[in-house]
XYZ file of C-alpha atoms in Angstrom:
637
model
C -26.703 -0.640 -6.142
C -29.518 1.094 -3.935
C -33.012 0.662 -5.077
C -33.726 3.774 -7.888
C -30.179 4.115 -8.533
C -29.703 5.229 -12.233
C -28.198 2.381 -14.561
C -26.663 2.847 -17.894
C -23.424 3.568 -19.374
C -22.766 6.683 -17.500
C -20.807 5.962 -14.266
C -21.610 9.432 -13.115
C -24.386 11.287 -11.476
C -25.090 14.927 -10.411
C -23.811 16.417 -7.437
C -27.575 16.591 -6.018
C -28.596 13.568 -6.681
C -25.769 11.568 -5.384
C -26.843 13.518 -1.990
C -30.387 13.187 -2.436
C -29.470 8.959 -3.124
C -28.168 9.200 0.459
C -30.553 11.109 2.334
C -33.288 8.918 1.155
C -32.004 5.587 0.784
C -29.204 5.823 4.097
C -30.802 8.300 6.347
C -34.356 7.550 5.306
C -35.326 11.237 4.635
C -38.296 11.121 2.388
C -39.257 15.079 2.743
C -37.312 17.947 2.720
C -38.625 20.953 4.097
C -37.475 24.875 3.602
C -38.172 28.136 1.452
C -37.048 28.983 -2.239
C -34.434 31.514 -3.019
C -32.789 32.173 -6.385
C -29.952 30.439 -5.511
C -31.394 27.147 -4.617
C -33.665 26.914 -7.041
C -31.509 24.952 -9.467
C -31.335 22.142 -6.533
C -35.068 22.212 -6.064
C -36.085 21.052 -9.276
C -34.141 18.118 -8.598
C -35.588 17.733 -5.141
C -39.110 18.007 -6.172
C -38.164 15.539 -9.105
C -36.419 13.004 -7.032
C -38.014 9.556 -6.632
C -39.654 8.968 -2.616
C -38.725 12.562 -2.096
C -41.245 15.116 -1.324
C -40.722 18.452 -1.039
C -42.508 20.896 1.823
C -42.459 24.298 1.371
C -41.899 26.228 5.252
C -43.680 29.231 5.143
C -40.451 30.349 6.416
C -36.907 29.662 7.355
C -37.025 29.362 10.829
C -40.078 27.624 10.836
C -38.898 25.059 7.945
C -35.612 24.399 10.234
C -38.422 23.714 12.850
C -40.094 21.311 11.060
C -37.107 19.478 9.947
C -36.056 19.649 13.709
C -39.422 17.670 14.026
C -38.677 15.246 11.422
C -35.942 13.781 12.763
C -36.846 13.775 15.960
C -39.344 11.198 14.738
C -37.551 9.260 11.934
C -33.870 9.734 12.869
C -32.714 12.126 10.543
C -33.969 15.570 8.946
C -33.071 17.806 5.774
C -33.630 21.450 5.145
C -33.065 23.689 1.790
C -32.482 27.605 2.233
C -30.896 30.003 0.233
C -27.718 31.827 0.751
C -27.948 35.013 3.321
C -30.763 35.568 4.084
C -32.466 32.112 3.865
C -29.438 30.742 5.821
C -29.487 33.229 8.670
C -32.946 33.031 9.061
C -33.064 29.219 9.793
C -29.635 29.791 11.549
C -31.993 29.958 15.310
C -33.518 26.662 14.232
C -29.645 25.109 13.236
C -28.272 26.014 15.938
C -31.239 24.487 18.100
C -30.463 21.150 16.805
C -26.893 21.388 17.336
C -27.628 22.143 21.058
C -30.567 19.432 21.647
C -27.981 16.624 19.637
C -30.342 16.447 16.469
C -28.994 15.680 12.697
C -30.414 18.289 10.863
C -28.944 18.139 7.165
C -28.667 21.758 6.459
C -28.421 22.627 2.319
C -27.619 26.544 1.258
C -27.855 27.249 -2.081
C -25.212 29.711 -3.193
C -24.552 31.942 -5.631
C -22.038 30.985 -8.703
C -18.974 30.020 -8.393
C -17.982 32.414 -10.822
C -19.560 35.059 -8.652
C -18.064 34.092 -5.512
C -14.966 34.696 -6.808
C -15.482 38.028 -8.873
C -15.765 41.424 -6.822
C -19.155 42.011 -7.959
C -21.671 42.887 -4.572
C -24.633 40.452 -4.848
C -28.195 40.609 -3.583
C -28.560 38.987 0.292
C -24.961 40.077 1.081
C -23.924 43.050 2.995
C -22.332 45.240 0.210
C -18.313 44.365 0.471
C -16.901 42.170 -2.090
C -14.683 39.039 -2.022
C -17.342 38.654 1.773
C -19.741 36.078 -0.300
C -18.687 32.944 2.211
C -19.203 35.150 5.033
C -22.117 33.607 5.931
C -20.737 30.159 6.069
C -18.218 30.850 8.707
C -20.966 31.412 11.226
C -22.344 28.364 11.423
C -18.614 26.591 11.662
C -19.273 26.487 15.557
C -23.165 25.152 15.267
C -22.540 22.523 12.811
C -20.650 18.958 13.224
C -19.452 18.829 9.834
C -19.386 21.651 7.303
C -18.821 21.351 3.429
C -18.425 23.984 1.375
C -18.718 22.335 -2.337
C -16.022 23.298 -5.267
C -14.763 22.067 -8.163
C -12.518 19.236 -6.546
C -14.901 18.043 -4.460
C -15.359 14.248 -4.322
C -18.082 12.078 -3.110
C -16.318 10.507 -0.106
C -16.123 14.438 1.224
C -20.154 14.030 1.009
C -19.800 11.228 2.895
C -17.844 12.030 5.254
C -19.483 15.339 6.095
C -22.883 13.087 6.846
C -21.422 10.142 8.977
C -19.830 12.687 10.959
C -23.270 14.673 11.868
C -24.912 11.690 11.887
C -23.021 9.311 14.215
C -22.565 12.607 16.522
C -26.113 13.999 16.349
C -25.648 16.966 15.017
C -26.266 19.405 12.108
C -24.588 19.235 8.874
C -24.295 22.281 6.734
C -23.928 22.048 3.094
C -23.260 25.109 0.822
C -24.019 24.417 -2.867
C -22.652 26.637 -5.667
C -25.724 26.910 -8.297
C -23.709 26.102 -10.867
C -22.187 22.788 -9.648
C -25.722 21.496 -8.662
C -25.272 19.491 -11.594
C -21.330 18.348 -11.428
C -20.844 14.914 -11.940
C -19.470 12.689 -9.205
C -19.509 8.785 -9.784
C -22.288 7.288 -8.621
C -20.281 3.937 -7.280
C -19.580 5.207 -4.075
C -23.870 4.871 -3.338
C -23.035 1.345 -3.353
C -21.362 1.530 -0.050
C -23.347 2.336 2.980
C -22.641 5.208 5.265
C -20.597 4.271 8.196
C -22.705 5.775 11.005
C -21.278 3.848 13.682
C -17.970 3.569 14.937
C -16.637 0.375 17.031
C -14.447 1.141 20.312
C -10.836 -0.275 21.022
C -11.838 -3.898 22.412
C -8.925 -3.216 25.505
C -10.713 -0.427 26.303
C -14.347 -1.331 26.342
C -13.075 -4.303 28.724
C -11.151 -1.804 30.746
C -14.503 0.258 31.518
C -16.045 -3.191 32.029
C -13.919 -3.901 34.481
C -13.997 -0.672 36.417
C -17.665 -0.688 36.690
C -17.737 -4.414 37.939
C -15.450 -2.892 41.073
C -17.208 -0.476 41.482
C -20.134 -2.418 41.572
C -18.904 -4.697 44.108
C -19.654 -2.389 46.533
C -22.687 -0.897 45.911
C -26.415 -3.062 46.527
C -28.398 -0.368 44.939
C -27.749 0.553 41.312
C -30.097 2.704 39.334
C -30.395 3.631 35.276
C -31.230 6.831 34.499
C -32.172 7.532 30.432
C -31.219 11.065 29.908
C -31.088 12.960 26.390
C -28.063 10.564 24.518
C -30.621 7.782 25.301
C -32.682 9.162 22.107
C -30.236 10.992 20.366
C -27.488 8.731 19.111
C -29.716 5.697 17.219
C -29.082 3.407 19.963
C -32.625 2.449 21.028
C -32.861 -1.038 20.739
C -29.327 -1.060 23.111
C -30.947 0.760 25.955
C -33.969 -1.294 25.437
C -31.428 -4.472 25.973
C -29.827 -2.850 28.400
C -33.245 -2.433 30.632
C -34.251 -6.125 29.928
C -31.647 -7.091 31.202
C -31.145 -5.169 34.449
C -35.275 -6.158 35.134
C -34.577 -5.069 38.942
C -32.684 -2.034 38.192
C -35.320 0.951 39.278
C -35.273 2.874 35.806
C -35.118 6.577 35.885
C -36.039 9.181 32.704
C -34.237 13.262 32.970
C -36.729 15.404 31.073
C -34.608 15.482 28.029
C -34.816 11.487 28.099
C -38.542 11.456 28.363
C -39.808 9.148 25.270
C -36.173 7.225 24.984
C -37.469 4.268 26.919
C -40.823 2.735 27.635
C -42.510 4.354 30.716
C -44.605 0.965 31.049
C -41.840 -1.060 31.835
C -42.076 -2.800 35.361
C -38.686 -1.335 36.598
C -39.728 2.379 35.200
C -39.131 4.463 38.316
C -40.438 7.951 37.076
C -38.874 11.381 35.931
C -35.766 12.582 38.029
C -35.268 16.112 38.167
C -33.577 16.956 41.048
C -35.714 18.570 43.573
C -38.354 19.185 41.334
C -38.904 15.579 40.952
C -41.950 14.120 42.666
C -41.507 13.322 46.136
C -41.450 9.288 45.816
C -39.130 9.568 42.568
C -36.710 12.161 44.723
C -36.517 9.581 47.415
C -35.978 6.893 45.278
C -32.788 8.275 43.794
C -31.204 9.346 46.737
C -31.501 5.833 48.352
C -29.007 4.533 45.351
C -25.529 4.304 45.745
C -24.643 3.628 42.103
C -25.854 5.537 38.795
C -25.649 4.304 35.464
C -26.285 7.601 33.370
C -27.059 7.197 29.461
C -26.132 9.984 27.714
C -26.349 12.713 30.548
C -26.955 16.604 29.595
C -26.314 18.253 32.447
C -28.214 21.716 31.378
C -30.052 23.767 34.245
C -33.779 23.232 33.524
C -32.591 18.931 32.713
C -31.136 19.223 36.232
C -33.831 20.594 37.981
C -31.554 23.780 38.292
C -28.280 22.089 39.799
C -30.724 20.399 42.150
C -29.968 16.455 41.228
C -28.303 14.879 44.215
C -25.560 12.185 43.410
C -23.465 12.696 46.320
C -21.575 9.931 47.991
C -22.990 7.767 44.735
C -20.952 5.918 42.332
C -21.663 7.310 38.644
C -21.077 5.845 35.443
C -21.760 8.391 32.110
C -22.583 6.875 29.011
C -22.249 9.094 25.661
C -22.206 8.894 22.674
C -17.809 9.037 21.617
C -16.752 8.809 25.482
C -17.377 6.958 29.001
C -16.859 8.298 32.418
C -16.435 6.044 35.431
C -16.649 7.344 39.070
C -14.947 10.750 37.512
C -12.228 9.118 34.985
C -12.848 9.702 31.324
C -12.388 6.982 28.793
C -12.118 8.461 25.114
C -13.335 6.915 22.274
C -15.251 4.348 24.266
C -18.865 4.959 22.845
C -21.965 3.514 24.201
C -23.360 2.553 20.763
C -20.441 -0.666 21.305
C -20.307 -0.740 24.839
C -24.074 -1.128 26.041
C -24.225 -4.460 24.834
C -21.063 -5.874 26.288
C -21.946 -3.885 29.591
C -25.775 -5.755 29.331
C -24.105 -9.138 29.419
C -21.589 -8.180 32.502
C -23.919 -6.586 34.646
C -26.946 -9.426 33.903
C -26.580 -10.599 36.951
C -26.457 -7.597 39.503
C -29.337 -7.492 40.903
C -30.693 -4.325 42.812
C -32.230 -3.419 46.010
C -32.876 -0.231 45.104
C -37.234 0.797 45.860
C -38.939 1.175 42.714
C -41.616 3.691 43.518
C -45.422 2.000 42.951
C -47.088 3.014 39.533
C -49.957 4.869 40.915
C -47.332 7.504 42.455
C -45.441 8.047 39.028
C -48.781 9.824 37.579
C -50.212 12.700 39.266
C -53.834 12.021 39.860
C -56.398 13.875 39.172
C -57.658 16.578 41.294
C -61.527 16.252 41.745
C -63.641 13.123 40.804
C -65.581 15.015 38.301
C -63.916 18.163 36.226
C -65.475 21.216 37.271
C -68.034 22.955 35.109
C -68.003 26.401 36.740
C -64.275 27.569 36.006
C -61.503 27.520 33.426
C -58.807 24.456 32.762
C -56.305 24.519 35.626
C -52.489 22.513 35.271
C -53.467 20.540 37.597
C -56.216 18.836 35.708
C -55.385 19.273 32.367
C -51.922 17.029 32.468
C -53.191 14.276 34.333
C -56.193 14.112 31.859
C -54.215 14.344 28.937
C -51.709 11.306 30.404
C -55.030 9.151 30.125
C -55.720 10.162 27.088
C -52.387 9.398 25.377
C -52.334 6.076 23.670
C -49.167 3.761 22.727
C -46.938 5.351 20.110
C -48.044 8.782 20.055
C -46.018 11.287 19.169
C -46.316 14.158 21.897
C -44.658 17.617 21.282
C -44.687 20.491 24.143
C -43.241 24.292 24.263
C -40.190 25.396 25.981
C -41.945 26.863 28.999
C -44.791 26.164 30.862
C -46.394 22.998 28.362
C -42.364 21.238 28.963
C -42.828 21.842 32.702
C -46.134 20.391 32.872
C -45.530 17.704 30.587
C -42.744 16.669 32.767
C -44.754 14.883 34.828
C -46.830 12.852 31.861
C -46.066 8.961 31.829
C -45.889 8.006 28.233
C -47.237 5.082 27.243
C -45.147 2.070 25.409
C -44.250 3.637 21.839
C -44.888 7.229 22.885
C -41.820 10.122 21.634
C -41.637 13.754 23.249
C -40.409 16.266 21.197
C -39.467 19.191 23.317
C -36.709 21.403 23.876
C -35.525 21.621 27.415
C -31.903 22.840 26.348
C -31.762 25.281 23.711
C -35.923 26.641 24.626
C -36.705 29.064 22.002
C -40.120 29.821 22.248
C -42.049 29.435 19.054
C -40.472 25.550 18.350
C -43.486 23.566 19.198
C -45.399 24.288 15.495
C -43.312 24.257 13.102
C -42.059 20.672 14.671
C -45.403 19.456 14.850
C -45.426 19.867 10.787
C -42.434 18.044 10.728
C -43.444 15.255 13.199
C -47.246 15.132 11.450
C -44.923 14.737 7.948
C -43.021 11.927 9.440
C -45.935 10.155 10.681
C -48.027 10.209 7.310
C -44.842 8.370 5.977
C -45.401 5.446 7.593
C -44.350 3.297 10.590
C -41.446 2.131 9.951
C -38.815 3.856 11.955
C -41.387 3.481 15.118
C -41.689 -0.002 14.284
C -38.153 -0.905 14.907
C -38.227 0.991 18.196
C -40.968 -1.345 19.458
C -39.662 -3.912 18.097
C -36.632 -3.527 20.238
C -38.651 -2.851 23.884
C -39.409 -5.315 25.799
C -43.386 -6.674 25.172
C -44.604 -6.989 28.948
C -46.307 -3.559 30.211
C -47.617 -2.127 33.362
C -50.931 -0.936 33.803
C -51.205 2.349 35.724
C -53.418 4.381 36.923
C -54.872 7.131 33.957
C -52.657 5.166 31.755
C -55.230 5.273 28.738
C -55.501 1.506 28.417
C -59.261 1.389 29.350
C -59.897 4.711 27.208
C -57.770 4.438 24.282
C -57.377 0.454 24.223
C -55.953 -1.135 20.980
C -52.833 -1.204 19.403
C -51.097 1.993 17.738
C -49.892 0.068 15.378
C -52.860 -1.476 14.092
C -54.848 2.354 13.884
C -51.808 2.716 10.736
C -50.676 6.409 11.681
C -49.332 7.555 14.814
C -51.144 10.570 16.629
C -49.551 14.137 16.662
C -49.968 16.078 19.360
C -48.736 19.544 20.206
C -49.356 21.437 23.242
C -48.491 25.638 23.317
C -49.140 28.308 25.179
C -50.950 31.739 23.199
C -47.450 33.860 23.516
C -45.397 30.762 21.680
C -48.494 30.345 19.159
C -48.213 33.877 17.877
C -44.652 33.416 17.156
C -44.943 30.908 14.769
C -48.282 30.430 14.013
C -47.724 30.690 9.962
C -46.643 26.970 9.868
C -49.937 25.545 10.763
C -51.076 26.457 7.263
C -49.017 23.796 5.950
C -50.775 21.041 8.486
C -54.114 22.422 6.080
C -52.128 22.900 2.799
C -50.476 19.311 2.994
C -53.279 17.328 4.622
C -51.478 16.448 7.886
C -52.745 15.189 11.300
C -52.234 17.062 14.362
C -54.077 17.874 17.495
C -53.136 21.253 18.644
C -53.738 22.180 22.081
C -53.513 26.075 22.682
C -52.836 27.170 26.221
C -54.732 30.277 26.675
C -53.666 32.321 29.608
C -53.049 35.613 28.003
C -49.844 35.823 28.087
C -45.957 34.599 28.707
C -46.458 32.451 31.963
C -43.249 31.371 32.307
C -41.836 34.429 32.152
C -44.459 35.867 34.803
C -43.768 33.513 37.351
C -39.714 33.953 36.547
C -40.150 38.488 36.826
C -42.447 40.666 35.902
C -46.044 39.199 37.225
C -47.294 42.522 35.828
C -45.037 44.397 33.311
C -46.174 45.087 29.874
C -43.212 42.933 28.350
C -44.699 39.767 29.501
C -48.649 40.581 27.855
C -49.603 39.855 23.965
C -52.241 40.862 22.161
C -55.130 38.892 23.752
C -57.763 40.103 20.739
C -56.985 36.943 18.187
C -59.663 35.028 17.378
C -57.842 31.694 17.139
C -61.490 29.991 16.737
C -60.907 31.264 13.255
C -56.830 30.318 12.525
C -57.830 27.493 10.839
C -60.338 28.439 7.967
C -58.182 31.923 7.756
C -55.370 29.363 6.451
C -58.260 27.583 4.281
C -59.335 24.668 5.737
C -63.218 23.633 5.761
C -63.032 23.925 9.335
C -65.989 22.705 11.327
C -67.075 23.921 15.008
C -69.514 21.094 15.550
C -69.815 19.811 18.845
C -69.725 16.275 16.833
C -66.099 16.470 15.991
C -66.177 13.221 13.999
C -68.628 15.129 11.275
C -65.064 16.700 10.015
C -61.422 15.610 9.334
C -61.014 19.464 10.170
C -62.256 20.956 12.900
C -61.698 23.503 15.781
C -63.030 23.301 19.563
C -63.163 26.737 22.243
C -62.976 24.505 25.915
C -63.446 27.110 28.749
C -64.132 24.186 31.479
C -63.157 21.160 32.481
C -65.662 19.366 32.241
C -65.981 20.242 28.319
C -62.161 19.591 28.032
C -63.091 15.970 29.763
C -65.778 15.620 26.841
C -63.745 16.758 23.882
C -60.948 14.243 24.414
C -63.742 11.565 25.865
C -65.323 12.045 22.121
C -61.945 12.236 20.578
C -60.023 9.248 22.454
C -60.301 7.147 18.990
C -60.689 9.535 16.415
C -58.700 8.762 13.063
C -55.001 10.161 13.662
C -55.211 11.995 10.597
C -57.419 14.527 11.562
C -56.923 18.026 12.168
C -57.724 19.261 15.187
C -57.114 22.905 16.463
C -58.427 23.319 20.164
C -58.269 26.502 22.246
C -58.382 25.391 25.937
C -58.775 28.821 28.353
C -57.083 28.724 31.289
C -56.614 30.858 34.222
C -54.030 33.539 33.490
C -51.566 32.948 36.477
C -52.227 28.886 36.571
C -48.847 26.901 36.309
C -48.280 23.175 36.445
C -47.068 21.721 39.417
C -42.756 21.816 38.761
C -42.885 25.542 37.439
C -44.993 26.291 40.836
C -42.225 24.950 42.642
C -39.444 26.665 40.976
C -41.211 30.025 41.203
C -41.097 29.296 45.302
C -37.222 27.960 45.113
C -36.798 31.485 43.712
C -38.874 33.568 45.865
C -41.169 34.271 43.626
C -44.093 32.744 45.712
C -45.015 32.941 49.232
C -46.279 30.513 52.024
C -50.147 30.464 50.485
C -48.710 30.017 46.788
C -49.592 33.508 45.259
C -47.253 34.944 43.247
C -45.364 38.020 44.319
C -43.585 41.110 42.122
C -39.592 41.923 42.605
C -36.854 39.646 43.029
C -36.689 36.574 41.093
C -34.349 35.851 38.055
C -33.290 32.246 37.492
C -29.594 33.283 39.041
C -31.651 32.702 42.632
C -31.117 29.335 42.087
C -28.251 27.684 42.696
C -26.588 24.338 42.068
C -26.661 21.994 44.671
C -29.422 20.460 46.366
C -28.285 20.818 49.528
C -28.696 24.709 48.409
C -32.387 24.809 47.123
């Protein structure tokens, strides 16, 4: 039996412990995050009681789904607790995030009685008709992989089922509990067999694809990988990891959404493609292949650099997760979880003639020799300084927005995970999955460790790598680094959450874009309509002691595990993370960096001028605009 498995007589358990026995001990969820509600509450005592499981309380629903969003982004797997109604439908933006961006989110609803659901009596959190209690359920049928809705009959092998589906798909699972069956026995033997999470494919038809690749491949001299967002999404890590050993002179590409699936130091690591957004020696790169191996492809605008990515006349292979595409025909049930290794060994000894842009051009260097002293941050410094600053394993979370499109351009080091949501982009996502991240690093290394484990050991130097400043091994410091950058207008939407960072102890650095306002949006319509301003009058010097934190503003930020920092230059944002480069990860820090209110980074600059939205001397102009001015194709933009 799993380790703290309950022995005795009894050959039973309760219902929420048999599913707490698998989120800990098979999906290695030690917290659960989300917001009490009368109906859950009967769950949560069991929760908080539960052996290796701790229990964070969101400050609220959306924000907890966040957080949990976080979490697994970082440790594989995730689990949030909400009550029925309103709890649900308020963490039903968050749910439906995950489902979008491929995360396993373990969604549990408390519910009412089962007695109740069934009588015609009009309960608190519903909307006033009877006999309309499971309402609520039947929205998230299309957000959710699996769905279980628990009764009297139901057996653990339905449990089971419900979570290998979500997980080996990457995707939410939503759980509705009955209060009064919290407790219903199920027998506890089935925790002796592991979850099946994945799934092997039809031999024949692996060595079919096998086959049509080699042929295609006899043809083509320059073959390229490109990681896209299945490449971190479907627990396959140490395959693409194989994969990329053993393709050493295969120039290796990352999409946006596959930024942090493979190591950026590798010596075939050919920079981030995204279309014509791309930097200029990655763009050319690409289009001199005539073969594409895709992993796990998500062909979303924004991932695509708006319909801009140019495979024509190229031979491309899609890797996902239950299915394989070769040249345009679509295997079924061939996953890549089975077939990467088999493909490794058959393509070993392809070689490729394809350029592999040098390092130096993959970063963006910095702009002046010395930061300036006499004006605010710009994009333009602040990305490439923060890409030297980044040491191995950190874990680096950016908005949807202008922090994603300038983070695009940031070449991770060895270890290093992005959490960012280039898909489903609601604004607001950065904080609350910072928690969650910061909660999954205090846990330990473990899940990071395998990663590493699996990547190959030889690294690249590059220029503004970090090596010189950061130096040492991640590892070895016992914590990884959290690191979240927003902008103001995201910070205000969910800026509750970073209470938790102070009530649970966590370590985060926060970076807070201050431009006044919603940049993205500005440089998309509406440079100056009232819709795209906030209130500029916070005093985010104070956020942190307002949550109650013993925050400290000394210029001596290692005086304080807690402290917060107002940079209005460069050169004192060139200081702060000079003094900060080896600071213990489990500090708090909450930094307020001003920048110019119109400044953009580099890509969103160049998709405001694809759009019209900025003429020949790069100022912004008003009217026109809208993203539908872009159009697929990059013959087009």
């Amino acid at each position: 039996m799993p380790p703290g498995l309950p022995t005795g007589e009894r050959d039973t358990l309760p219902f929420i412990q048999y599913l707490l026995h698998r989120l800990r001990d098979d999906l290695h969820i030690n917290s659960i995050f989300g917001v009490p509600g009368d109906f859950n509450l009967p769950a949560l005592d069991y929760v908080e009681d539960f052996p290796g499981m701790k229990w964070i309380g969101a400050v609220n629903e959306l924000n907890g789904g966040y957080a949990a969003d976080g979490y697994a982004r970082v440790k594989g797997a995730g689990a949030l607790v909400t009550t029925f109604g309103v709890g649900e439908l308020s963490a039903m933006n968050a749910h439906a995030g995950a489902y979008a961006e491929q995360i396993p989110l373990i969604h549990l609803v408390g519910l009412p009685s089962t007695s109740q659901l069934s009588s015609s009596e009009i309960l608190h959190h519903s909307l006033g008709h009877p006999h309309q209690t499971l309402l609520y359920s039947s929205f998230f049928k299309e957000i959710s992989g699996s769905m279980l809705v628990v009764s009297e009959t139901t057996r653990a092998e339905e449990i089971d089922r419900a979570l290998e589906i979500g997980v080996r798909r990457c995707l939410p699972v939503y759980i509705a509990l009955p209060q009064d069956l919290v407790e219903m026995p199920l027998k506890k033997e089935g925790l002796s067999r592991p979850l099946v999470k994945d799934i092997d494919n039809l031999s024949a038809a692996e060595m079919r694809v096998i086959s049509e690749v080699l042929g295609l491949l006899s043809s083509c001299s320059k073959p390229i990988i490109i990681a896209d967002a299945g490449a971190s999404r479907d627990n396959i890590s140490a395959e693409v990891s194989n994969l990329i050993s053993s393709l050493p002179t295969w120039p290796l590409f990352v999409s946006a959404m596959g930024k942090g699936s493979v190591n950026e130091q590798h010596p075939s690591f050919a920079g981030t493609y995204m279309g014509t957004l791309s930097l200029p020696p990655v763009r050319t790169a690409v289009e001199a292949a005539d073969f594409v191996l895709s992993i796990g492809a998500l062909a979303s605008d924004f991932n695509t650099g708006f319909g801009s990515m140019d495979f024509e006349g190229k031979v491309v292979v899609e890797l996902h997760a239950t299915w394989t595409s070769v040249d345009g025909s679509t295997f079924p049930g061939v996953g890549m979880k089975s077939l990467l290794p088999r493909l490794a060994s058959s393509l070993s000894p392809i070689t490729s003639s394809a350029p592999i842009p040098p390092s130096p051009s993959l970063s963006l260097p910095l702009p002046t020799i010395r930061p300036a002293s006499d004006k605010f941050v710009r994009h333009a410094y602040f990305w490439p300084r923060v890409e030297k600053w980044l040491r191995e394993d950190d874990v680096l979370c950016v908005e949807a927005g202008t922090s994603s499109f300038g983070a695009a351009d940031v070449r991770l080091p060895r270890g290093a995970t992005m959490l960012s949501q280039w898909l489903w982009a609601s604004i607001g996502f950065s904080v609350g999955a910072t928690v969650g991240a910061a909660v999954a690093a205090a846990e330990g290394f473990q899940e990071n460790t395998k990663k590493r484990k699996a990547e190959e050991e030889e690294t690249v130097a590059s220029n503004g790598d970090g090596a010189d400043e950061n130096g040492g091994d991640g590892e070895a410091k016992g914590r990884r680094r959290v690191i979240c950058v927003v902008g103001d207008g995201a910070l205000q939407m969910g800026i509750q959450e970073i209470s938790n960072l102070v009530r649970y102890n966590l370590g985060a650095t926060i970076f807070v874009v201050d431009n006044r306002g919603y940049t993205v949006e500005k440089y998309i319509r509406g440079i100056t309509r009232e819709y795209n301003a906030i209130n500029t009058g916070w005093d985010y010097s104070s956020t942190l002691s307002y949550f109650g934190s013993a925050s400290s503003s000394s210029p001596d930020s290692s005086a304080s595990s807690v402290s917060t920092h107002v940079l209005n230059t460069e050169s004192e944002f060139d200081e702060f993370l000079t003094t900060e480069a080896n600071a213990d990860p489990g500090n708090l820090r909450f930094v307020i960096v001003r920048f110019e209110d119109l400044d953009a980074p580099r890509m969103l600059k160049m998709m405001a001028g694809k759009m019209g939205r900025m003429d020949e001397k790069g100022n912004l102009v008003e009217g026109g605009g809208g993203l539908g001015g872009l159009r697929r194709g990059s013959r087009v933009v």
